[in-house]
């Protein structure tokens, strides 16, 4: 029989915690990330402040993919922070991408580009997907609701 352990008391969540990632980080010591994701990777949305403060380092790099949200400005500071997190062994995904041009500064850094088809007008989708073709990492289509959208994204 495995030894029993008493539950840990979680650190207090920030008073203004509106972000899911803050809650996940605050609660992670209770359950352990293994209990939540098993042998899969956790995709953790991150804000600019949390990225720059390197809060993601509270989580194990081998189990996490940090997601840069669509409203984050990809300035020099954010790009440098993304390179630093990749150098530390974390995965990096760009979330809700609707334009290749916007994410090109991170093409050599990001592991995954998540394309949200629901945010791209149907008449522009083929062009956006074509523009993303040179990207060497993984492209992941989100919010694919119909067979037609599946075929379009494939």
Tab-separated table of C-alpha atoms in Angstrom:
chain	number	residue	atom	x	y	z
A	1	UNK	CA	0.000	0.000	0.000
A	2	UNK	CA	1.485	3.410	-0.950
A	3	UNK	CA	2.316	5.767	1.880
A	4	UNK	CA	-0.325	8.324	2.657
A	5	UNK	CA	0.396	12.003	2.615
A	6	UNK	CA	-1.598	14.840	4.005
A	7	UNK	CA	-2.932	17.391	1.545
A	8	UNK	CA	-0.869	20.506	1.198
A	9	UNK	CA	-2.326	23.885	1.901
A	10	UNK	CA	-2.398	25.827	-1.337
A	11	UNK	CA	-0.817	29.228	-1.520
A	12	UNK	CA	-3.365	32.000	-1.493
A	13	UNK	CA	-4.610	32.851	-4.943
A	14	UNK	CA	-4.097	36.486	-5.899
A	15	UNK	CA	-7.015	38.622	-4.778
A	16	UNK	CA	-7.641	39.854	-8.298
A	17	UNK	CA	-7.246	36.414	-9.871
A	18	UNK	CA	-9.336	36.588	-12.999
A	19	UNK	CA	-6.949	34.453	-15.041
A	20	UNK	CA	-7.345	30.691	-15.200
A	21	UNK	CA	-3.566	30.257	-15.160
A	22	UNK	CA	-3.293	31.960	-11.765
A	23	UNK	CA	-5.868	29.597	-10.323
A	24	UNK	CA	-4.130	26.571	-11.875
A	25	UNK	CA	-0.762	27.643	-10.498
A	26	UNK	CA	-2.232	28.382	-7.084
A	27	UNK	CA	-3.940	24.977	-6.889
A	28	UNK	CA	-1.305	22.821	-8.555
A	29	UNK	CA	0.465	21.815	-5.293
A	30	UNK	CA	-2.730	20.199	-3.975
A	31	UNK	CA	-3.274	17.778	-6.829
A	32	UNK	CA	0.005	17.641	-8.676
A	33	UNK	CA	-0.008	18.297	-12.379
A	34	UNK	CA	0.232	14.548	-13.049
A	35	UNK	CA	-3.205	14.068	-11.509
A	36	UNK	CA	-4.675	16.692	-13.815
A	37	UNK	CA	-3.003	15.910	-17.162
A	38	UNK	CA	-1.506	12.441	-16.709
A	39	UNK	CA	1.124	11.826	-19.369
A	40	UNK	CA	-0.234	14.635	-21.582
A	41	UNK	CA	0.857	18.261	-21.658
A	42	UNK	CA	-1.021	21.084	-19.978
A	43	UNK	CA	-1.716	24.085	-22.194
A	44	UNK	CA	-1.531	27.148	-19.956
A	45	UNK	CA	-2.750	30.553	-21.143
A	46	UNK	CA	-0.489	33.338	-19.968
A	47	UNK	CA	-0.785	37.088	-19.742
A	48	UNK	CA	1.994	39.525	-20.558
A	49	UNK	CA	2.715	40.196	-16.879
A	50	UNK	CA	2.881	36.504	-15.987
A	51	UNK	CA	5.138	35.821	-18.965
A	52	UNK	CA	7.537	38.626	-18.109
A	53	UNK	CA	7.530	37.676	-14.420
A	54	UNK	CA	8.315	34.066	-15.426
A	55	UNK	CA	5.452	32.683	-13.337
A	56	UNK	CA	5.342	29.675	-15.669
A	57	UNK	CA	8.528	28.428	-13.944
A	58	UNK	CA	6.296	27.243	-11.091
A	59	UNK	CA	5.182	24.463	-13.433
A	60	UNK	CA	7.338	21.612	-14.766
A	61	UNK	CA	8.603	22.354	-18.289
A	62	UNK	CA	8.270	18.768	-19.454
A	63	UNK	CA	4.511	18.903	-18.821
A	64	UNK	CA	3.633	22.402	-20.016
A	65	UNK	CA	2.977	24.315	-23.184
A	66	UNK	CA	2.652	28.032	-22.517
A	67	UNK	CA	0.042	29.717	-24.723
A	68	UNK	CA	0.582	33.298	-25.839
A	69	UNK	CA	-2.856	34.818	-26.288
A	70	UNK	CA	-4.007	36.679	-29.364
A	71	UNK	CA	-4.261	40.047	-27.625
A	72	UNK	CA	-0.634	40.043	-26.482
A	73	UNK	CA	1.525	42.527	-28.381
A	74	UNK	CA	4.560	40.729	-29.772
A	75	UNK	CA	7.079	43.424	-28.930
A	76	UNK	CA	10.807	42.899	-28.283
A	77	UNK	CA	10.242	42.241	-24.582
A	78	UNK	CA	7.617	39.543	-25.198
A	79	UNK	CA	9.680	37.920	-27.961
A	80	UNK	CA	12.735	37.786	-25.660
A	81	UNK	CA	10.609	36.281	-22.871
A	82	UNK	CA	9.256	33.627	-25.261
A	83	UNK	CA	12.798	32.708	-26.334
A	84	UNK	CA	13.789	32.441	-22.677
A	85	UNK	CA	10.890	30.117	-21.821
A	86	UNK	CA	11.713	27.904	-24.823
A	87	UNK	CA	15.372	27.791	-23.730
A	88	UNK	CA	14.125	26.628	-20.315
A	89	UNK	CA	12.390	23.655	-21.955
A	90	UNK	CA	8.778	24.849	-22.035
A	91	UNK	CA	6.629	24.394	-25.109
A	92	UNK	CA	5.222	27.543	-26.731
A	93	UNK	CA	1.916	27.855	-28.571
A	94	UNK	CA	0.450	30.920	-30.237
A	95	UNK	CA	-3.286	30.958	-29.551
A	96	UNK	CA	-6.195	32.083	-31.745
A	97	UNK	CA	-4.014	33.079	-34.694
A	98	UNK	CA	-5.890	34.783	-37.513
A	99	UNK	CA	-2.963	36.238	-39.475
A	100	UNK	CA	0.454	34.841	-40.415
A	101	UNK	CA	1.977	38.315	-40.444
A	102	UNK	CA	1.216	38.963	-36.790
A	103	UNK	CA	2.983	35.826	-35.541
A	104	UNK	CA	5.982	35.750	-37.900
A	105	UNK	CA	8.308	37.202	-35.217
A	106	UNK	CA	7.848	33.947	-33.259
A	107	UNK	CA	7.962	31.399	-36.118
A	108	UNK	CA	11.406	30.190	-35.148
A	109	UNK	CA	10.420	29.999	-31.466
A	110	UNK	CA	6.860	28.648	-31.249
A	111	UNK	CA	6.175	24.912	-31.333
A	112	UNK	CA	2.504	25.258	-32.250
A	113	UNK	CA	0.372	27.821	-34.042
A	114	UNK	CA	-3.299	27.415	-33.162
A	115	UNK	CA	-5.486	28.785	-35.960
A	116	UNK	CA	-9.013	29.693	-34.871
A	117	UNK	CA	-11.203	29.173	-37.927
A	118	UNK	CA	-14.217	30.776	-36.259
A	119	UNK	CA	-12.361	34.108	-36.086
A	120	UNK	CA	-11.352	34.146	-39.753
A	121	UNK	CA	-14.000	35.098	-42.343
A	122	UNK	CA	-14.624	32.158	-44.659
A	123	UNK	CA	-13.433	34.064	-47.744
A	124	UNK	CA	-10.065	34.802	-46.046
A	125	UNK	CA	-9.332	31.346	-44.591
A	126	UNK	CA	-7.575	29.864	-47.625
A	127	UNK	CA	-5.237	32.870	-47.795
A	128	UNK	CA	-4.405	32.741	-44.075
A	129	UNK	CA	-3.755	28.992	-44.214
A	130	UNK	CA	-1.614	29.439	-47.345
A	131	UNK	CA	0.404	32.182	-45.614
A	132	UNK	CA	1.040	29.844	-42.676
A	133	UNK	CA	2.285	26.993	-44.907
A	134	UNK	CA	5.996	27.926	-44.591
A	135	UNK	CA	5.826	27.644	-40.778
A	136	UNK	CA	7.942	24.647	-39.760
A	137	UNK	CA	6.175	23.828	-36.466
A	138	UNK	CA	2.779	22.280	-35.876
A	139	UNK	CA	-0.365	23.975	-37.124
A	140	UNK	CA	-3.475	23.194	-35.127
A	141	UNK	CA	-6.949	24.183	-36.319
A	142	UNK	CA	-9.367	25.212	-33.561
A	143	UNK	CA	-13.146	25.394	-33.597
A	144	UNK	CA	-13.554	23.105	-36.579
A	145	UNK	CA	-17.292	22.451	-36.512
A	146	UNK	CA	-18.156	20.891	-39.868
A	147	UNK	CA	-16.737	18.391	-42.354
A	148	UNK	CA	-16.293	21.275	-44.799
A	149	UNK	CA	-14.176	23.195	-42.261
A	150	UNK	CA	-12.188	20.040	-41.532
A	151	UNK	CA	-11.433	19.581	-45.240
A	152	UNK	CA	-10.547	23.261	-45.563
A	153	UNK	CA	-8.071	23.049	-42.670
A	154	UNK	CA	-6.496	19.762	-43.818
